[in-house]
């Protein structure tokens, strides 16, 4: 197979049947769409090329910089594409959470600009968020950038209505599957593929998978975050379900060890969420079959978005036992919903009185950039990944020291407050509503 450019190798990825002995579904054929085999390593290769291609001639003529609000696979693909055309690339993000991706972007010559954002993705309704302000600068008239704008660019979705979706139908001998399950990030792939499949068969059921609340799976948004994405349309999905990072890693291990598919945690989340969703249906079909009824086989497709190699540090942090290291201790994932709901919390008014009276240690869990932009006076900044490592070693503070934990909206701080309470700290509290509630109440914030 011969190509004149590596971009011609984007798409036409394999659709691989998963052995029923692995997933255990007796009346449903399960297929994985292997987007990890795109030349730059992910499903985002399709969208990056489709979004960048129309503007490249003008960008080359003017020496423009390619820019995207991305800290992951879209940035990686665009960095390669920009470099192929002699253009610089800038990744703008509020947080680089995967060190291997950051190192690879730097190796590819990318410029990385980290801004203090208040959420993990762009929220265009928040006019004070630096990411929103930067987005407006990029998309405004007279911009000198080639901004691919993955959260709002319809060419993101189009990459899958012209490529991924038709390929699935073709590989299923002209039929759409009964089920399509996809993780939701920018929502481009899930929206585009779902549109094509339903054009072939309106009965196709679509499941969108999101990260569990306050959890982090690379490339997947939480349910709150997906509503901030311009391409997200709730009507696309028959069901939206949450997957935890632990479940994503378990799914990743199954695909790698049992199927030979070196999927990253997003693919693991897709596999785990697919089997979990379909198992009750499969049990029902089995009951009908055993009752002597004729049962037609069904089919389901999920997307394997990228490869495992970029997420070794992510996996090691959550499952050190997989790397022959002592198992994790004091982990957020081990908390129950009841413990999180009962976590000690204090609203802004009472927090200000508490700070004045008892001088608790105020710990800001946000990124250094968000902390530098605005924070509570006297707060110390320990980004949540580092705080997580500290907690694993035991209580990071004396039990005589009262502690107030602060995050953007009070969700992550509540989880840590619950964990430290379980570990025996007598006076740790979460700021209800986080920095956002503090700001909205008119409480003072300072800037570094």
Short mmCIF file of C-alpha atoms in Angstrom, two decimals:
data_model
loop_
_atom_site.label_atom_id
_atom_site.label_comp_id
_atom_site.label_asym_id
_atom_site.label_seq_id
_atom_site.Cartn_x
_atom_site.Cartn_y
_atom_site.Cartn_z
CA UNK A 1 0.00 0.00 0.00
CA UNK A 2 1.71 3.16 -1.23
CA UNK A 3 1.03 6.80 -0.27
CA UNK A 4 2.47 10.14 -1.30
CA UNK A 5 1.83 11.67 2.15
CA UNK A 6 1.36 10.30 5.65
CA UNK A 7 -1.96 12.15 5.82
CA UNK A 8 -3.31 9.73 3.19
CA UNK A 9 -2.93 6.99 5.79
CA UNK A 10 -5.47 8.64 8.10
CA UNK A 11 -8.66 6.59 8.35
CA UNK A 12 -9.70 3.17 7.09
CA UNK A 13 -8.83 1.70 10.46
CA UNK A 14 -9.68 -1.95 11.26
CA UNK A 15 -12.93 -3.09 12.83
CA UNK A 16 -11.95 -6.05 15.02
CA UNK A 17 -14.35 -8.58 16.57
CA UNK A 18 -13.74 -9.15 20.28
CA UNK A 19 -13.70 -12.83 21.25
CA UNK A 20 -16.90 -13.70 23.16
CA UNK A 21 -14.74 -15.69 25.59
CA UNK A 22 -13.37 -12.31 26.73
CA UNK A 23 -16.54 -10.26 27.13
CA UNK A 24 -18.98 -13.10 27.89
CA UNK A 25 -21.88 -11.76 25.79
CA UNK A 26 -23.66 -14.72 24.22
CA UNK A 27 -26.03 -13.06 21.75
CA UNK A 28 -24.22 -9.83 20.90
CA UNK A 29 -21.21 -9.57 18.58
CA UNK A 30 -18.84 -6.90 19.88
CA UNK A 31 -16.50 -4.95 17.59
CA UNK A 32 -13.71 -2.48 18.33
CA UNK A 33 -12.99 0.32 15.84
CA UNK A 34 -9.21 0.66 16.18
CA UNK A 35 -8.59 4.38 15.84
CA UNK A 36 -5.30 3.93 17.68
CA UNK A 37 -3.91 2.72 14.32
CA UNK A 38 -4.18 6.13 12.70
CA UNK A 39 -0.66 7.36 11.80
CA UNK A 40 -0.33 9.87 14.65
CA UNK A 41 -1.87 7.44 17.10
CA UNK A 42 -5.47 8.45 17.75
CA UNK A 43 -9.00 9.15 16.55
CA UNK A 44 -8.12 12.86 16.65
CA UNK A 45 -5.95 12.46 13.55
CA UNK A 46 -9.13 12.52 11.47
CA UNK A 47 -10.53 15.70 13.00
CA UNK A 48 -7.17 17.50 13.13
CA UNK A 49 -6.51 16.92 9.44
CA UNK A 50 -10.08 17.73 8.38
CA UNK A 51 -10.13 20.96 10.42
CA UNK A 52 -6.66 22.17 9.43
CA UNK A 53 -6.62 21.23 5.74
CA UNK A 54 -8.77 24.06 4.28
CA UNK A 55 -6.73 26.80 5.97
CA UNK A 56 -3.26 25.42 5.36
CA UNK A 57 -2.53 27.12 1.99
CA UNK A 58 -3.28 30.59 3.38
CA UNK A 59 -1.47 29.79 6.63
CA UNK A 60 1.64 28.72 4.70
CA UNK A 61 1.46 31.86 2.55
CA UNK A 62 1.31 34.11 5.62
CA UNK A 63 3.48 32.03 7.94
CA UNK A 64 0.62 31.76 10.42
CA UNK A 65 0.76 29.83 13.66
CA UNK A 66 -1.59 26.87 14.09
CA UNK A 67 -3.35 27.10 17.47
CA UNK A 68 -5.73 24.79 19.33
CA UNK A 69 -7.16 24.66 22.84
CA UNK A 70 -5.97 21.13 23.52
CA UNK A 71 -3.72 19.26 25.90
CA UNK A 72 -3.97 15.86 24.28
CA UNK A 73 -4.34 13.96 21.02
CA UNK A 74 -5.70 16.85 18.95
CA UNK A 75 -2.67 18.92 19.88
CA UNK A 76 -0.35 16.03 19.04
CA UNK A 77 -1.87 15.51 15.58
CA UNK A 78 -1.89 19.24 14.82
CA UNK A 79 1.73 19.61 15.92
CA UNK A 80 2.70 16.95 13.37
CA UNK A 81 0.54 18.48 10.62
CA UNK A 82 1.83 21.99 11.29
CA UNK A 83 5.44 20.80 11.26
CA UNK A 84 4.91 19.01 7.94
CA UNK A 85 3.88 22.35 6.43
CA UNK A 86 6.65 24.39 8.01
CA UNK A 87 4.31 26.11 10.47
CA UNK A 88 4.64 26.62 14.23
CA UNK A 89 2.03 25.13 16.51
CA UNK A 90 0.78 26.34 19.89
CA UNK A 91 -1.23 24.28 22.36
CA UNK A 92 -3.28 26.43 24.73
CA UNK A 93 -4.66 24.71 27.81
CA UNK A 94 -5.48 25.29 31.43
CA UNK A 95 -3.71 22.11 32.43
CA UNK A 96 -1.30 19.54 31.00
CA UNK A 97 -2.23 16.51 33.08
CA UNK A 98 -0.40 13.78 31.14
CA UNK A 99 3.38 14.31 31.28
CA UNK A 100 4.11 11.96 28.37
CA UNK A 101 1.87 14.02 26.07
CA UNK A 102 3.54 17.25 27.19
CA UNK A 103 6.99 15.82 26.54
CA UNK A 104 5.94 14.57 23.12
CA UNK A 105 4.50 17.97 22.17
CA UNK A 106 7.74 19.65 23.18
CA UNK A 107 9.69 17.07 21.18
CA UNK A 108 7.52 17.90 18.15
CA UNK A 109 8.43 21.57 18.55
CA UNK A 110 5.10 22.75 19.95
CA UNK A 111 4.75 25.88 22.05
CA UNK A 112 2.62 25.18 25.14
CA UNK A 113 0.78 28.02 26.81
CA UNK A 114 -0.97 27.16 30.06
CA UNK A 115 -3.65 29.59 31.16
CA UNK A 116 -5.64 29.66 34.40
CA UNK A 117 -8.93 28.05 33.43
CA UNK A 118 -11.82 27.36 35.76
CA UNK A 119 -12.85 24.06 34.16
CA UNK A 120 -11.19 21.30 32.16
CA UNK A 121 -12.59 22.58 28.86
CA UNK A 122 -13.74 25.81 27.32
CA UNK A 123 -16.92 27.37 28.73
CA UNK A 124 -17.95 30.15 26.32
CA UNK A 125 -20.56 31.46 28.76
CA UNK A 126 -17.92 32.32 31.36
CA UNK A 127 -16.73 35.69 30.09
CA UNK A 128 -14.07 35.98 32.81
CA UNK A 129 -12.31 32.69 32.16
CA UNK A 130 -8.91 33.35 30.49
CA UNK A 131 -9.48 30.38 28.16
CA UNK A 132 -12.71 32.00 26.96
CA UNK A 133 -10.99 35.34 26.43
CA UNK A 134 -8.20 33.67 24.47
CA UNK A 135 -10.75 31.74 22.39
CA UNK A 136 -12.46 35.01 21.47
CA UNK A 137 -9.14 36.52 20.42
CA UNK A 138 -8.43 33.52 18.18
CA UNK A 139 -11.85 33.54 16.52
CA UNK A 140 -12.24 37.30 16.21
CA UNK A 141 -12.00 39.16 12.89
CA UNK A 142 -8.50 39.74 11.63
CA UNK A 143 -6.94 36.87 13.59
CA UNK A 144 -3.49 35.94 12.31
CA UNK A 145 -3.78 32.38 13.58
CA UNK A 146 -4.99 29.20 11.95
CA UNK A 147 -7.31 28.22 14.79
CA UNK A 148 -8.88 24.81 14.27
CA UNK A 149 -11.42 25.38 17.11
CA UNK A 150 -12.15 21.72 17.88
CA UNK A 151 -14.95 22.41 20.39
CA UNK A 152 -17.12 24.27 17.88
CA UNK A 153 -15.81 23.45 14.39
CA UNK A 154 -18.36 21.37 12.42
CA UNK A 155 -15.47 19.88 10.46
CA UNK A 156 -14.62 17.95 13.63
CA UNK A 157 -17.92 16.10 13.31
CA UNK A 158 -17.64 15.96 9.51
CA UNK A 159 -14.43 13.94 9.77
CA UNK A 160 -16.57 11.12 11.16
CA UNK A 161 -19.64 11.52 8.94
CA UNK A 162 -17.39 11.11 5.89
CA UNK A 163 -14.91 8.65 7.38
CA UNK A 164 -15.42 6.72 10.60
CA UNK A 165 -19.17 6.17 10.32
CA UNK A 166 -19.23 4.96 6.68
CA UNK A 167 -16.24 2.70 7.38
CA UNK A 168 -18.15 0.95 10.19
CA UNK A 169 -21.16 0.38 7.94
CA UNK A 170 -18.96 -0.92 5.12
CA UNK A 171 -17.11 -3.35 7.41
CA UNK A 172 -20.44 -4.67 8.73
CA UNK A 173 -21.44 -5.57 5.16
CA UNK A 174 -23.59 -2.50 4.63
CA UNK A 175 -25.45 -2.73 7.96
CA UNK A 176 -25.42 -0.46 10.95
CA UNK A 177 -24.79 -2.07 14.36
CA UNK A 178 -27.61 -2.31 16.85
CA UNK A 179 -25.51 -0.42 19.40
CA UNK A 180 -22.84 2.26 19.16
CA UNK A 181 -20.93 3.19 22.31
CA UNK A 182 -18.48 6.09 22.44
CA UNK A 183 -16.66 8.14 25.02
CA UNK A 184 -17.49 11.84 24.89
CA UNK A 185 -14.69 14.42 24.71
CA UNK A 186 -15.27 17.12 22.11
CA UNK A 187 -18.27 14.97 21.01
CA UNK A 188 -17.08 15.06 17.39
CA UNK A 189 -16.63 11.32 16.86
CA UNK A 190 -19.72 10.21 18.76
CA UNK A 191 -21.94 12.79 17.04
CA UNK A 192 -20.59 12.16 13.55
CA UNK A 193 -20.67 8.37 13.72
CA UNK A 194 -24.13 8.32 15.34
CA UNK A 195 -25.49 10.52 12.56
CA UNK A 196 -24.27 8.15 9.84
CA UNK A 197 -25.43 4.99 11.59
CA UNK A 198 -28.93 6.36 12.15
CA UNK A 199 -29.17 7.35 8.50
CA UNK A 200 -28.78 3.63 7.76
CA UNK A 201 -31.02 2.45 10.56
CA UNK A 202 -33.04 4.69 12.88
CA UNK A 203 -33.17 1.86 15.42
CA UNK A 204 -29.46 2.19 16.28
CA UNK A 205 -29.06 2.97 19.97
CA UNK A 206 -26.24 5.26 21.01
CA UNK A 207 -24.58 5.30 24.43
CA UNK A 208 -22.35 8.19 25.44
CA UNK A 209 -19.76 7.48 28.13
CA UNK A 210 -18.49 10.25 30.42
CA UNK A 211 -16.07 10.28 33.33
CA UNK A 212 -17.47 9.81 36.81
CA UNK A 213 -18.04 13.01 38.75
CA UNK A 214 -14.76 14.55 39.98
CA UNK A 215 -12.82 11.71 38.34
CA UNK A 216 -10.30 12.04 35.51
CA UNK A 217 -9.98 9.86 32.43
CA UNK A 218 -7.81 11.39 29.67
CA UNK A 219 -9.88 12.53 26.71
CA UNK A 220 -13.26 12.12 28.42
CA UNK A 221 -15.35 14.85 30.00
CA UNK A 222 -17.54 14.57 33.05
CA UNK A 223 -21.28 15.08 32.55
CA UNK A 224 -20.98 18.67 33.76
CA UNK A 225 -18.10 19.38 31.39
CA UNK A 226 -19.66 17.96 28.21
CA UNK A 227 -22.45 20.51 28.44
CA UNK A 228 -19.77 23.19 27.95
CA UNK A 229 -18.72 21.70 24.59
CA UNK A 230 -20.25 23.35 21.54
CA UNK A 231 -20.57 20.10 19.54
CA UNK A 232 -22.34 18.21 22.34
CA UNK A 233 -26.03 17.55 21.69
CA UNK A 234 -27.85 15.46 24.32
CA UNK A 235 -30.29 14.28 21.64
CA UNK A 236 -27.46 12.29 20.04
CA UNK A 237 -27.47 9.77 22.88
CA UNK A 238 -30.14 7.36 24.01
CA UNK A 239 -28.23 7.00 27.26
CA UNK A 240 -25.31 8.78 28.93
CA UNK A 241 -23.45 6.73 31.56
CA UNK A 242 -20.43 7.41 33.75
CA UNK A 243 -17.26 5.33 33.95
CA UNK A 244 -14.63 5.60 36.69
CA UNK A 245 -10.88 5.75 36.15
CA UNK A 246 -10.54 2.38 37.88
CA UNK A 247 -13.03 0.85 35.45
CA UNK A 248 -11.18 2.46 32.53
CA UNK A 249 -7.91 0.88 33.64
CA UNK A 250 -9.55 -2.53 34.10
CA UNK A 251 -10.98 -2.29 30.58
CA UNK A 252 -7.59 -1.21 29.25
CA UNK A 253 -5.95 -4.24 30.86
CA UNK A 254 -8.53 -6.60 29.36
CA UNK A 255 -8.03 -5.22 25.87
CA UNK A 256 -4.24 -5.39 26.15
CA UNK A 257 -3.85 -8.74 27.89
CA UNK A 258 -6.75 -10.69 26.39
CA UNK A 259 -7.22 -9.10 22.97
CA UNK A 260 -3.78 -7.77 22.01
CA UNK A 261 -5.23 -4.28 21.61
CA UNK A 262 -2.86 -1.75 23.21
CA UNK A 263 -5.59 0.74 24.02
CA UNK A 264 -5.28 3.73 26.32
CA UNK A 265 -7.64 4.38 29.22
CA UNK A 266 -10.25 5.98 26.95
CA UNK A 267 -10.50 2.74 24.97
CA UNK A 268 -10.57 0.84 28.24
CA UNK A 269 -13.45 3.01 29.44
CA UNK A 270 -15.28 2.39 26.16
CA UNK A 271 -14.86 -1.38 26.45
CA UNK A 272 -15.84 -1.53 30.11
CA UNK A 273 -18.84 0.77 29.64
CA UNK A 274 -19.98 -1.20 26.60
CA UNK A 275 -19.92 -4.61 28.29
CA UNK A 276 -21.52 -3.24 31.47
CA UNK A 277 -24.34 -1.65 29.50
CA UNK A 278 -25.01 -4.64 27.26
CA UNK A 279 -24.80 -7.43 29.82
CA UNK A 280 -28.38 -7.03 31.16
CA UNK A 281 -29.70 -6.99 27.59
CA UNK A 282 -27.69 -10.10 26.77
CA UNK A 283 -29.06 -11.85 29.87
CA UNK A 284 -32.58 -11.01 28.71
CA UNK A 285 -31.88 -12.40 25.24
CA UNK A 286 -30.51 -15.57 26.83
CA UNK A 287 -33.69 -16.04 28.87
CA UNK A 288 -35.79 -15.77 25.69
CA UNK A 289 -33.48 -18.24 23.91
CA UNK A 290 -33.69 -20.75 26.76
CA UNK A 291 -37.49 -20.41 26.71
CA UNK A 292 -37.44 -21.67 23.13
CA UNK A 293 -37.96 -18.30 21.45
CA UNK A 294 -36.05 -17.33 18.33
CA UNK A 295 -33.44 -14.71 19.21
CA UNK A 296 -31.67 -12.68 16.52
CA UNK A 297 -28.01 -11.88 17.14
CA UNK A 298 -27.23 -8.24 17.74
CA UNK A 299 -24.05 -6.26 17.21
CA UNK A 300 -22.28 -3.42 18.97
CA UNK A 301 -19.34 -1.17 18.09
CA UNK A 302 -17.12 0.87 20.39
CA UNK A 303 -14.16 3.11 19.55
CA UNK A 304 -10.61 2.56 20.75
CA UNK A 305 -9.36 6.13 20.68
CA UNK A 306 -5.61 5.90 21.27
CA UNK A 307 -2.66 3.88 22.55
CA UNK A 308 -1.51 2.76 25.98
CA UNK A 309 2.08 4.05 25.88
CA UNK A 310 1.25 7.67 26.63
CA UNK A 311 -0.54 6.80 29.85
CA UNK A 312 1.95 4.75 31.83
CA UNK A 313 2.43 7.43 34.50
CA UNK A 314 -1.36 7.91 34.71
CA UNK A 315 -1.81 4.17 35.22
CA UNK A 316 1.07 3.82 37.67
CA UNK A 317 -0.31 6.61 39.85
CA UNK A 318 -3.67 4.83 40.13
CA UNK A 319 -2.53 1.19 40.06
CA UNK A 320 1.05 0.91 41.34
CA UNK A 321 0.44 -2.79 41.95
CA UNK A 322 0.47 -3.34 38.18
CA UNK A 323 4.11 -2.22 38.17
CA UNK A 324 5.15 -4.52 41.05
CA UNK A 325 4.94 -1.65 43.53
CA UNK A 326 3.01 -1.57 46.82
CA UNK A 327 -0.74 -1.14 46.28
CA UNK A 328 -2.18 2.33 46.66
CA UNK A 329 -3.30 3.59 50.04
CA UNK A 330 -5.73 6.32 50.97
CA UNK A 331 -7.23 6.61 47.49
CA UNK A 332 -10.14 8.84 46.50
CA UNK A 333 -11.59 6.05 44.40
CA UNK A 334 -12.13 3.97 47.53
CA UNK A 335 -14.54 6.49 49.06
CA UNK A 336 -18.24 5.69 49.14
CA UNK A 337 -20.89 8.12 47.92
CA UNK A 338 -22.14 8.38 51.50
CA UNK A 339 -18.71 9.42 52.75
CA UNK A 340 -18.41 12.11 50.07
CA UNK A 341 -21.90 13.41 50.79
CA UNK A 342 -21.06 13.63 54.50
CA UNK A 343 -17.74 15.41 53.97
CA UNK A 344 -17.35 18.44 56.28
CA UNK A 345 -18.03 21.61 54.29
CA UNK A 346 -18.32 25.30 55.06
CA UNK A 347 -19.85 28.07 52.95
CA UNK A 348 -18.07 31.33 52.12
CA UNK A 349 -19.54 33.37 54.96
CA UNK A 350 -18.71 30.80 57.63
CA UNK A 351 -15.32 30.09 56.04
CA UNK A 352 -14.34 33.76 56.37
CA UNK A 353 -15.33 33.74 60.05
CA UNK A 354 -13.44 30.47 60.60
CA UNK A 355 -10.30 31.83 58.92
CA UNK A 356 -10.45 34.98 61.06
CA UNK A 357 -11.03 33.04 64.29
CA UNK A 358 -9.01 29.82 64.04
CA UNK A 359 -6.50 30.50 61.26
CA UNK A 360 -6.90 27.18 59.43
CA UNK A 361 -4.36 26.23 56.80
CA UNK A 362 -6.02 27.07 53.46
CA UNK A 363 -4.91 24.62 50.73
CA UNK A 364 -5.75 25.57 47.13
CA UNK A 365 -5.83 22.42 44.96
CA UNK A 366 -6.06 24.19 41.60
CA UNK A 367 -3.32 24.50 38.98
CA UNK A 368 -0.48 26.95 39.67
CA UNK A 369 -1.76 29.16 36.85
CA UNK A 370 -5.28 29.41 38.27
CA UNK A 371 -3.85 29.99 41.75
CA UNK A 372 -1.57 32.75 40.49
CA UNK A 373 -4.49 34.50 38.79
CA UNK A 374 -6.70 34.68 41.91
CA UNK A 375 -6.67 32.95 45.28
CA UNK A 376 -7.69 33.39 48.90
CA UNK A 377 -5.12 35.45 50.76
CA UNK A 378 -2.74 33.26 52.75
CA UNK A 379 -3.65 30.07 50.86
CA UNK A 380 -0.90 27.68 49.83
CA UNK A 381 -1.03 25.98 46.45
CA UNK A 382 -0.71 22.18 46.29
CA UNK A 383 -2.03 20.98 42.92
CA UNK A 384 -4.37 18.04 43.37
CA UNK A 385 -2.08 15.44 41.73
CA UNK A 386 0.70 16.32 44.19
CA UNK A 387 -1.78 16.43 47.07
CA UNK A 388 -2.94 12.97 46.07
CA UNK A 389 0.63 11.67 46.37
CA UNK A 390 1.08 13.34 49.76
CA UNK A 391 -2.12 11.79 51.11
CA UNK A 392 -1.07 8.32 50.04
CA UNK A 393 1.81 8.55 52.48
CA UNK A 394 -0.54 9.36 55.36
CA UNK A 395 -1.98 12.54 56.83
CA UNK A 396 0.03 15.43 55.35
CA UNK A 397 -0.87 17.79 58.23
CA UNK A 398 -0.79 17.62 61.98
CA UNK A 399 -4.14 16.69 63.47
CA UNK A 400 -3.81 19.84 65.58
CA UNK A 401 -3.88 21.98 62.43
CA UNK A 402 -7.37 22.84 61.07
CA UNK A 403 -7.46 22.70 57.27
CA UNK A 404 -9.69 24.33 54.65
CA UNK A 405 -9.51 22.70 51.20
CA UNK A 406 -10.32 24.77 48.12
CA UNK A 407 -10.90 23.79 44.48
CA UNK A 408 -12.78 25.44 41.57
CA UNK A 409 -16.35 24.41 42.49
CA UNK A 410 -16.03 22.41 45.71
CA UNK A 411 -16.23 18.89 44.26
CA UNK A 412 -12.64 17.69 44.46
CA UNK A 413 -12.06 19.42 47.80
CA UNK A 414 -15.12 17.61 49.22
CA UNK A 415 -13.64 14.26 48.21
CA UNK A 416 -10.32 15.05 49.87
CA UNK A 417 -12.12 16.33 52.97
CA UNK A 418 -13.96 13.00 53.15
CA UNK A 419 -10.72 11.06 52.69
CA UNK A 420 -8.78 13.01 55.32
CA UNK A 421 -11.71 12.64 57.72
CA UNK A 422 -11.65 8.88 57.16
CA UNK A 423 -7.89 8.94 57.85
CA UNK A 424 -8.51 10.54 61.23
CA UNK A 425 -8.08 14.28 60.76
CA UNK A 426 -10.49 15.90 63.25
CA UNK A 427 -10.96 19.30 61.60
CA UNK A 428 -10.69 19.41 57.80
CA UNK A 429 -13.37 21.12 55.74
CA UNK A 430 -14.14 21.78 52.09
CA UNK A 431 -15.10 25.22 50.81
CA UNK A 432 -18.63 24.69 49.46
CA UNK A 433 -18.86 25.95 45.89
CA UNK A 434 -15.10 26.47 45.73
CA UNK A 435 -13.35 29.58 44.50
CA UNK A 436 -16.27 30.32 42.19
CA UNK A 437 -18.71 30.62 45.13
CA UNK A 438 -16.16 32.68 47.07
CA UNK A 439 -15.79 35.08 44.15
CA UNK A 440 -19.52 35.29 43.50
CA UNK A 441 -20.09 36.17 47.17
CA UNK A 442 -17.78 39.17 46.75
CA UNK A 443 -15.17 37.76 49.15
CA UNK A 444 -11.66 39.13 48.60
CA UNK A 445 -9.18 37.36 46.32
CA UNK A 446 -5.57 38.25 45.73
CA UNK A 447 -3.28 37.85 42.73
CA UNK A 448 0.35 36.79 42.44
#
